[in-house]
Amino acid sequence: MPNSEAAEPLVELRDVRKSFGDHVVLDEIDLAIDAGEAVVVAGVSGSGKSTMLRCINGLEEVDSGEVLFAGERVDPRSKSIGRLRADIGMVFQQFNLFPHMTVLENIMLAPVKVRGVEPAAARSRAQELLETVGIPEKADAAPADLSGGQQQRVAIARALAMDPKLMLFDEPTSALDPEMIREVLDVMRDLARGGMTMVVVTHEMGFAREVCDRIVFIDGGQIVEQGPPDEFFAAAKSPRAREFVDKIIHH
Ligand SMILES: Nc1ncnc2c1ncn2[C@@H]1O[C@H](COP(=O)(O)OP(=O)(O)OP(=O)(O)O)[C@@H](O)[C@H]1O
Ligand SMILES: [Mg+2]
C-alpha cells in the first residue's frame, strides 16, 4: 500500500545513481525529506552535494533510481518538469540577479511570466518579500549597487516569490565576505522556523547546529551518516564523519 498523503515525504530519492563518465558521483542514495524539515547536507569538496541538489530539481538526470517530489517523479525529459521546478526554489553561491532590472523587477519576473500573476499583485508581494529579507529600501536599486549579502537576500526573495514548496540552497554564503554571512543565515533561519522545507549545502556548521533538524553527511557519493545535529557533532559514528567534524571544530 502506498503511504497516506500526510505521511508521504515531500522529497524522496530512491537508490539514485549518477556518474559522469566512469566517475561515480552518486551511489545508491536513499533519502526522504518530510515537509517542514530543514536538512543540511555536509561533506568534503567533490563528495556529490551539488549533484544531489541538482538531481532533486531535475537540473541533472539520474542514471538509475528515482527522485520524487510531492509524490511525482522528477524527470528532466518529462513535460511535468517545468511545473515541478516552479515549486522548487534554488539559491546558489552566485546570486545571478538580472543586472539590467531593479531589485523589485527581479523578484516580480517569474511570478508574472511563469505563474501569470498580475504585475500589481506581484509588485506588492515583492515589496513584502523585501521586508521579509530586511531590505525594503532597496526596491528600486540596481543589483550592482547592493552588497553581496544584500544581493543574496534578493536572490532568496526572488525564489520565495514563486511560493515554493521546497527551497534548495547550494553554499549560499560561500562567496560572501564574513560580515555579510550572518544576515543571510538569519533570513534562512527565519525561513526554517516558519516551516519552509529546506535542503541546505553549507559549511556553516553553527547554522547547522542551531537551525537544522538533520545533518546528512555524504562522502564519495554515499550517505555515510545522518542524524540530528547534536548527535552528529557529539558522536558521529563513521570515521569519515568524525574526521570531518574534527576538522571543522579545530579549524
Ligand atoms: N557536469 C559534470 N561533468 C563531469 N563531472 C562533474 C560534473 N559535475 C560534477 N562533476 C564531478 O562530480 C563530483 C561531485 O561534484 P559535486 O559538484 O556534486 O561535488 P560537491 O560535493 O558539491 O563539491 P564542492 O563542495 O566542491 O561544491 C566532482 O568530482 C565533480 O568534478
Ligand atoms: Mg558543490
mmCIF file of C-alpha atoms and ligand atoms in Angstrom:
data_model
loop_
_atom_site.group_PDB
_atom_site.id
_atom_site.type_symbol
_atom_site.label_atom_id
_atom_site.label_comp_id
_atom_site.label_asym_id
_atom_site.label_seq_id
_atom_site.Cartn_x
_atom_site.Cartn_y
_atom_site.Cartn_z
ATOM 1 C CA MET A 1 0.000 0.000 0.000
ATOM 2 C CA PRO A 2 1.271 3.490 -0.741
ATOM 3 C CA ASN A 3 1.719 5.835 2.193
ATOM 4 C CA SER A 4 -1.202 8.012 3.150
ATOM 5 C CA GLU A 5 -0.776 11.521 1.803
ATOM 6 C CA ALA A 6 0.040 13.031 5.174
ATOM 7 C CA ALA A 7 2.889 10.607 5.751
ATOM 8 C CA GLU A 8 4.394 10.946 2.298
ATOM 9 C CA PRO A 9 7.788 12.682 2.242
ATOM 10 C CA LEU A 10 7.999 15.885 0.183
ATOM 11 C CA VAL A 11 11.239 14.718 -1.408
ATOM 12 C CA GLU A 12 12.377 11.174 -1.907
ATOM 13 C CA LEU A 13 15.482 9.779 -3.548
ATOM 14 C CA ARG A 14 15.368 6.041 -4.112
ATOM 15 C CA ASP A 15 18.558 4.217 -4.975
ATOM 16 C CA VAL A 16 19.766 7.169 -7.022
ATOM 17 C CA ARG A 17 22.928 6.666 -9.020
ATOM 18 C CA LYS A 18 24.716 9.193 -11.142
ATOM 19 C CA SER A 19 28.043 9.040 -12.938
ATOM 20 C CA PHE A 20 29.985 11.414 -15.104
ATOM 21 C CA GLY A 21 31.865 9.146 -17.491
ATOM 22 C CA ASP A 22 33.261 6.379 -15.295
ATOM 23 C CA HIS A 23 33.305 8.605 -12.232
ATOM 24 C CA VAL A 24 30.505 7.520 -9.878
ATOM 25 C CA VAL A 25 29.274 10.706 -8.202
ATOM 26 C CA LEU A 26 26.093 9.481 -6.500
ATOM 27 C CA ASP A 27 25.988 5.889 -5.400
ATOM 28 C CA GLU A 28 22.811 4.246 -4.064
ATOM 29 C CA ILE A 29 21.419 7.402 -2.488
ATOM 30 C CA ASP A 30 18.264 6.828 -0.434
ATOM 31 C CA LEU A 31 16.876 9.891 1.261
ATOM 32 C CA ALA A 32 13.443 11.039 2.363
ATOM 33 C CA ILE A 33 12.702 14.593 3.471
ATOM 34 C CA ASP A 34 9.432 15.491 5.147
ATOM 35 C CA ALA A 35 7.532 18.704 4.638
ATOM 36 C CA GLY A 36 8.745 21.267 7.156
ATOM 37 C CA GLU A 37 12.142 19.673 7.632
ATOM 38 C CA ALA A 38 15.375 21.642 7.343
ATOM 39 C CA VAL A 39 18.209 19.359 6.272
ATOM 40 C CA VAL A 40 21.859 20.303 5.992
ATOM 41 C CA VAL A 41 23.975 18.334 3.541
ATOM 42 C CA ALA A 42 27.624 18.243 4.517
ATOM 43 C CA GLY A 43 30.690 16.610 3.057
ATOM 44 C CA VAL A 44 34.087 17.394 1.614
ATOM 45 C CA SER A 45 34.573 19.024 -1.778
ATOM 46 C CA GLY A 46 33.683 16.675 -4.618
ATOM 47 C CA SER A 47 31.572 14.358 -2.472
ATOM 48 C CA GLY A 48 28.468 14.918 -4.627
ATOM 49 C CA LYS A 49 26.494 17.523 -2.647
ATOM 50 C CA SER A 50 25.700 19.862 -5.537
ATOM 51 C CA THR A 51 24.944 16.958 -7.838
ATOM 52 C CA MET A 52 22.438 15.622 -5.326
ATOM 53 C CA LEU A 53 20.674 19.008 -5.126
ATOM 54 C CA ARG A 54 20.628 19.252 -8.907
ATOM 55 C CA CYS A 55 19.018 15.821 -9.156
ATOM 56 C CA ILE A 56 16.285 16.919 -6.734
ATOM 57 C CA ASN A 57 15.075 19.695 -9.029
ATOM 58 C CA GLY A 58 15.826 17.863 -12.251
ATOM 59 C CA LEU A 59 18.726 20.020 -13.413
ATOM 60 C CA GLU A 60 20.623 16.745 -13.613
ATOM 61 C CA GLU A 61 19.233 13.469 -14.889
ATOM 62 C CA VAL A 62 19.837 10.397 -12.733
ATOM 63 C CA ASP A 63 21.299 7.255 -14.318
ATOM 64 C CA SER A 64 19.098 4.943 -12.289
ATOM 65 C CA GLY A 65 16.788 5.009 -9.315
ATOM 66 C CA GLU A 66 14.255 7.786 -8.946
ATOM 67 C CA VAL A 67 13.630 11.171 -7.470
ATOM 68 C CA LEU A 68 10.132 12.012 -6.264
ATOM 69 C CA PHE A 69 8.821 15.452 -5.392
ATOM 70 C CA ALA A 70 5.398 15.623 -3.745
ATOM 71 C CA GLY A 71 4.876 12.070 -4.966
ATOM 72 C CA GLU A 72 5.657 12.865 -8.609
ATOM 73 C CA ARG A 73 8.673 11.634 -10.454
ATOM 74 C CA VAL A 74 11.247 14.320 -11.251
ATOM 75 C CA ASP A 75 12.331 13.644 -14.817
ATOM 76 C CA PRO A 76 14.158 16.377 -16.773
ATOM 77 C CA ARG A 77 12.776 14.912 -20.008
ATOM 78 C CA SER A 78 9.145 14.882 -18.962
ATOM 79 C CA LYS A 79 6.521 17.519 -19.687
ATOM 80 C CA SER A 80 5.837 17.982 -15.985
ATOM 81 C CA ILE A 81 9.346 19.181 -15.175
ATOM 82 C CA GLY A 82 8.585 22.898 -15.634
ATOM 83 C CA ARG A 83 5.629 22.691 -13.289
ATOM 84 C CA LEU A 84 7.603 20.771 -10.662
ATOM 85 C CA ARG A 85 10.554 23.130 -10.855
ATOM 86 C CA ALA A 86 8.301 26.141 -10.378
ATOM 87 C CA ASP A 87 7.596 24.769 -6.889
ATOM 88 C CA ILE A 88 11.282 24.376 -6.011
ATOM 89 C CA GLY A 89 13.302 27.482 -5.223
ATOM 90 C CA MET A 90 17.047 27.337 -5.666
ATOM 91 C CA VAL A 91 19.675 29.676 -4.313
ATOM 92 C CA PHE A 92 23.274 29.326 -5.447
ATOM 93 C CA GLN A 93 26.608 30.654 -4.341
ATOM 94 C CA GLN A 94 26.443 33.115 -7.245
ATOM 95 C CA PHE A 95 23.347 35.264 -6.971
ATOM 96 C CA ASN A 96 22.673 35.519 -10.722
ATOM 97 C CA LEU A 97 20.349 38.514 -10.464
ATOM 98 C CA PHE A 98 19.406 40.122 -13.761
ATOM 99 C CA PRO A 99 21.725 43.141 -13.891
ATOM 100 C CA HIS A 100 19.523 45.306 -16.127
ATOM 101 C CA MET A 101 16.482 45.044 -13.833
ATOM 102 C CA THR A 102 15.796 46.667 -10.486
ATOM 103 C CA VAL A 103 15.621 44.569 -7.356
ATOM 104 C CA LEU A 104 11.819 44.659 -7.427
ATOM 105 C CA GLU A 105 11.697 43.675 -11.100
ATOM 106 C CA ASN A 106 13.989 40.733 -10.423
ATOM 107 C CA ILE A 107 11.604 39.455 -7.765
ATOM 108 C CA MET A 108 8.441 40.060 -9.820
ATOM 109 C CA LEU A 109 9.655 38.455 -13.019
ATOM 110 C CA ALA A 110 8.973 34.747 -12.508
ATOM 111 C CA PRO A 111 5.585 35.144 -10.796
ATOM 112 C CA VAL A 112 4.397 37.290 -13.721
ATOM 113 C CA LYS A 113 5.973 35.223 -16.512
ATOM 114 C CA VAL A 114 5.614 31.721 -15.134
ATOM 115 C CA ARG A 115 2.600 31.924 -12.850
ATOM 116 C CA GLY A 116 0.672 34.629 -14.703
ATOM 117 C CA VAL A 117 0.332 36.798 -11.601
ATOM 118 C CA GLU A 118 -0.916 40.363 -12.262
ATOM 119 C CA PRO A 119 2.037 42.790 -12.201
ATOM 120 C CA ALA A 120 0.448 44.954 -9.488
ATOM 121 C CA ALA A 121 -0.023 41.937 -7.233
ATOM 122 C CA ALA A 122 3.466 40.646 -7.994
ATOM 123 C CA ARG A 123 4.873 44.075 -7.144
ATOM 124 C CA SER A 124 3.231 44.298 -3.746
ATOM 125 C CA ARG A 125 4.243 40.720 -2.942
ATOM 126 C CA ALA A 126 7.820 41.536 -3.989
ATOM 127 C CA GLN A 127 7.805 44.536 -1.683
ATOM 128 C CA GLU A 128 6.582 42.327 1.181
ATOM 129 C CA LEU A 129 9.353 39.837 0.496
ATOM 130 C CA LEU A 130 11.931 42.599 0.607
ATOM 131 C CA GLU A 131 10.630 43.395 4.097
ATOM 132 C CA THR A 132 10.997 39.727 4.989
ATOM 133 C CA VAL A 133 14.646 39.701 3.938
ATOM 134 C CA GLY A 134 15.298 43.028 5.646
ATOM 135 C CA ILE A 135 15.959 45.416 2.744
ATOM 136 C CA PRO A 136 12.654 47.125 1.857
ATOM 137 C CA GLU A 137 14.525 50.321 0.963
ATOM 138 C CA LYS A 138 16.360 48.603 -1.915
ATOM 139 C CA ALA A 139 13.314 48.010 -4.133
ATOM 140 C CA ASP A 140 14.385 50.351 -6.899
ATOM 141 C CA ALA A 141 18.121 49.774 -6.650
ATOM 142 C CA ALA A 142 20.142 48.028 -9.329
ATOM 143 C CA PRO A 143 21.689 44.718 -8.207
ATOM 144 C CA ALA A 144 25.193 46.089 -8.833
ATOM 145 C CA ASP A 145 24.600 48.769 -6.198
ATOM 146 C CA LEU A 146 23.970 46.195 -3.447
ATOM 147 C CA SER A 147 26.445 44.393 -1.213
ATOM 148 C CA GLY A 148 26.906 40.671 -1.722
ATOM 149 C CA GLY A 149 24.810 39.900 1.328
ATOM 150 C CA GLN A 150 22.017 42.138 0.072
ATOM 151 C CA GLN A 151 22.161 40.567 -3.386
ATOM 152 C CA GLN A 152 21.891 37.122 -1.884
ATOM 153 C CA ARG A 153 18.880 38.212 0.155
ATOM 154 C CA VAL A 154 17.268 39.474 -3.059
ATOM 155 C CA ALA A 155 18.004 36.087 -4.632
ATOM 156 C CA ILE A 156 16.228 34.422 -1.709
ATOM 157 C CA ALA A 157 13.265 36.813 -2.041
ATOM 158 C CA ARG A 158 13.149 36.070 -5.758
ATOM 159 C CA ALA A 159 12.944 32.344 -5.092
ATOM 160 C CA LEU A 160 10.287 32.859 -2.408
ATOM 161 C CA ALA A 161 8.166 34.935 -4.789
ATOM 162 C CA MET A 162 7.143 31.715 -6.524
ATOM 163 C CA ASP A 163 5.712 30.371 -3.250
ATOM 164 C CA PRO A 164 7.922 27.294 -3.453
ATOM 165 C CA LYS A 165 7.157 24.135 -1.512
ATOM 166 C CA LEU A 166 10.862 23.443 -1.193
ATOM 167 C CA MET A 167 13.970 25.595 -1.079
ATOM 168 C CA LEU A 168 17.384 24.298 -2.114
ATOM 169 C CA PHE A 169 20.477 26.239 -1.084
ATOM 170 C CA ASP A 170 23.893 25.426 -2.529
ATOM 171 C CA GLU A 171 26.575 27.133 -0.416
ATOM 172 C CA PRO A 172 24.611 30.395 -0.305
ATOM 173 C CA THR A 173 27.179 32.186 1.854
ATOM 174 C CA SER A 174 30.427 30.850 0.374
ATOM 175 C CA ALA A 175 31.004 33.849 -1.874
ATOM 176 C CA LEU A 176 30.246 36.407 0.837
ATOM 177 C CA ASP A 177 32.548 38.478 2.981
ATOM 178 C CA PRO A 178 32.420 37.254 6.586
ATOM 179 C CA GLU A 179 30.464 40.256 7.864
ATOM 180 C CA MET A 180 27.635 39.523 5.422
ATOM 181 C CA ILE A 181 27.239 35.848 6.135
ATOM 182 C CA ARG A 182 25.199 36.369 9.311
ATOM 183 C CA GLU A 183 22.500 38.455 7.641
ATOM 184 C CA VAL A 184 21.882 35.776 5.017
ATOM 185 C CA LEU A 185 21.919 32.937 7.554
ATOM 186 C CA ASP A 186 19.433 34.867 9.705
ATOM 187 C CA VAL A 187 16.991 35.033 6.786
ATOM 188 C CA MET A 188 17.425 31.285 6.246
ATOM 189 C CA ARG A 189 16.934 30.579 9.940
ATOM 190 C CA ASP A 190 13.669 32.548 9.949
ATOM 191 C CA LEU A 191 12.514 30.645 6.867
ATOM 192 C CA ALA A 192 13.219 27.314 8.542
ATOM 193 C CA ARG A 193 11.432 28.403 11.719
ATOM 194 C CA GLY A 194 8.493 29.479 9.585
ATOM 195 C CA GLY A 195 8.162 25.888 8.415
ATOM 196 C CA MET A 196 9.793 26.027 4.979
ATOM 197 C CA THR A 197 11.163 22.690 3.793
ATOM 198 C CA MET A 198 14.831 23.284 3.059
ATOM 199 C CA VAL A 199 17.857 21.373 1.868
ATOM 200 C CA VAL A 200 20.997 23.371 2.526
ATOM 201 C CA VAL A 201 24.511 22.571 1.390
ATOM 202 C CA THR A 202 26.743 24.632 3.641
ATOM 203 C CA HIS A 203 29.962 24.628 5.578
ATOM 204 C CA GLU A 204 28.366 26.855 8.226
ATOM 205 C CA MET A 205 28.187 24.291 10.980
ATOM 206 C CA GLY A 206 26.966 26.869 13.516
ATOM 207 C CA PHE A 207 23.909 27.278 11.329
ATOM 208 C CA ALA A 208 23.577 23.517 11.021
ATOM 209 C CA ARG A 209 23.730 23.058 14.764
ATOM 210 C CA GLU A 210 21.312 25.879 15.544
ATOM 211 C CA VAL A 211 18.757 25.572 12.762
ATOM 212 C CA CYS A 212 18.599 22.235 11.014
ATOM 213 C CA ASP A 213 16.662 19.150 12.032
ATOM 214 C CA ARG A 214 19.046 16.707 10.453
ATOM 215 C CA ILE A 215 22.527 16.583 9.010
ATOM 216 C CA VAL A 216 23.135 14.312 6.059
ATOM 217 C CA PHE A 217 26.818 13.602 5.623
ATOM 218 C CA ILE A 218 27.892 12.378 2.229
ATOM 219 C CA ASP A 219 31.233 11.015 1.268
ATOM 220 C CA GLY A 220 32.267 9.533 -2.042
ATOM 221 C CA GLY A 221 28.697 9.857 -3.334
ATOM 222 C CA GLN A 222 27.167 7.887 -0.475
ATOM 223 C CA ILE A 223 25.202 8.935 2.578
ATOM 224 C CA VAL A 224 27.604 7.735 5.213
ATOM 225 C CA GLU A 225 25.718 9.050 8.177
ATOM 226 C CA GLN A 226 22.706 11.163 9.100
ATOM 227 C CA GLY A 227 21.062 12.358 12.251
ATOM 228 C CA PRO A 228 20.178 15.304 14.482
ATOM 229 C CA PRO A 229 22.999 17.887 14.633
ATOM 230 C CA ASP A 230 23.684 17.342 18.338
ATOM 231 C CA GLU A 231 24.320 13.655 17.773
ATOM 232 C CA PHE A 232 26.322 14.287 14.640
ATOM 233 C CA PHE A 233 28.674 16.766 16.286
ATOM 234 C CA ALA A 234 28.993 14.958 19.604
ATOM 235 C CA ALA A 235 29.229 11.400 18.396
ATOM 236 C CA ALA A 236 29.497 10.851 14.677
ATOM 237 C CA LYS A 237 29.753 7.113 14.154
ATOM 238 C CA SER A 238 31.695 6.774 10.937
ATOM 239 C CA PRO A 239 35.406 7.609 10.847
ATOM 240 C CA ARG A 240 34.943 9.891 7.810
ATOM 241 C CA ALA A 241 32.253 11.932 9.547
ATOM 242 C CA ARG A 242 34.318 12.152 12.736
ATOM 243 C CA GLU A 243 37.286 13.346 10.734
ATOM 244 C CA PHE A 244 35.070 15.972 9.082
ATOM 245 C CA VAL A 245 33.714 17.188 12.434
ATOM 246 C CA ASP A 246 37.198 17.313 13.976
ATOM 247 C CA LYS A 247 38.491 19.413 11.117
ATOM 248 C CA ILE A 248 35.651 21.887 11.483
ATOM 249 C CA ILE A 249 35.877 22.143 15.247
ATOM 250 C CA HIS A 250 39.635 22.603 15.218
ATOM 251 C CA HIS A 251 39.579 24.859 12.205
HETATM 252 N N1 LIG B 1 28.857 18.156 -15.259
HETATM 253 C C1 LIG B 1 29.864 17.434 -14.772
HETATM 254 N N2 LIG B 1 30.690 16.735 -15.589
HETATM 255 C C2 LIG B 1 31.708 15.998 -15.095
HETATM 256 N N3 LIG B 1 31.978 15.849 -13.792
HETATM 257 C C3 LIG B 1 31.198 16.517 -12.924
HETATM 258 C C4 LIG B 1 30.107 17.332 -13.359
HETATM 259 N N4 LIG B 1 29.511 17.862 -12.264
HETATM 260 C C5 LIG B 1 30.200 17.397 -11.202
HETATM 261 N N5 LIG B 1 31.197 16.578 -11.589
HETATM 262 C C6 LIG B 1 32.137 15.876 -10.698
HETATM 263 O O1 LIG B 1 31.377 15.159 -9.763
HETATM 264 C C7 LIG B 1 31.964 15.192 -8.477
HETATM 265 C C8 LIG B 1 30.975 15.732 -7.465
HETATM 266 O O2 LIG B 1 30.705 17.081 -7.794
HETATM 267 P P1 LIG B 1 29.761 17.991 -6.925
HETATM 268 O O3 LIG B 1 29.804 19.329 -7.549
HETATM 269 O O4 LIG B 1 28.448 17.346 -6.761
HETATM 270 O O5 LIG B 1 30.532 17.983 -5.532
HETATM 271 P P2 LIG B 1 30.316 18.873 -4.248
HETATM 272 O O6 LIG B 1 30.204 17.973 -3.094
HETATM 273 O O7 LIG B 1 29.202 19.828 -4.490
HETATM 274 O O8 LIG B 1 31.702 19.670 -4.150
HETATM 275 P P3 LIG B 1 32.018 21.172 -3.676
HETATM 276 O O9 LIG B 1 31.997 21.149 -2.174
HETATM 277 O O10 LIG B 1 33.391 21.428 -4.204
HETATM 278 O O11 LIG B 1 30.991 22.068 -4.266
HETATM 279 C C9 LIG B 1 33.210 16.037 -8.624
HETATM 280 O O12 LIG B 1 34.302 15.179 -8.764
HETATM 281 C C10 LIG B 1 32.983 16.817 -9.884
HETATM 282 O O13 LIG B 1 34.179 17.144 -10.502
HETATM 283 MG MG MG B 2 29.089 21.901 -4.642
#
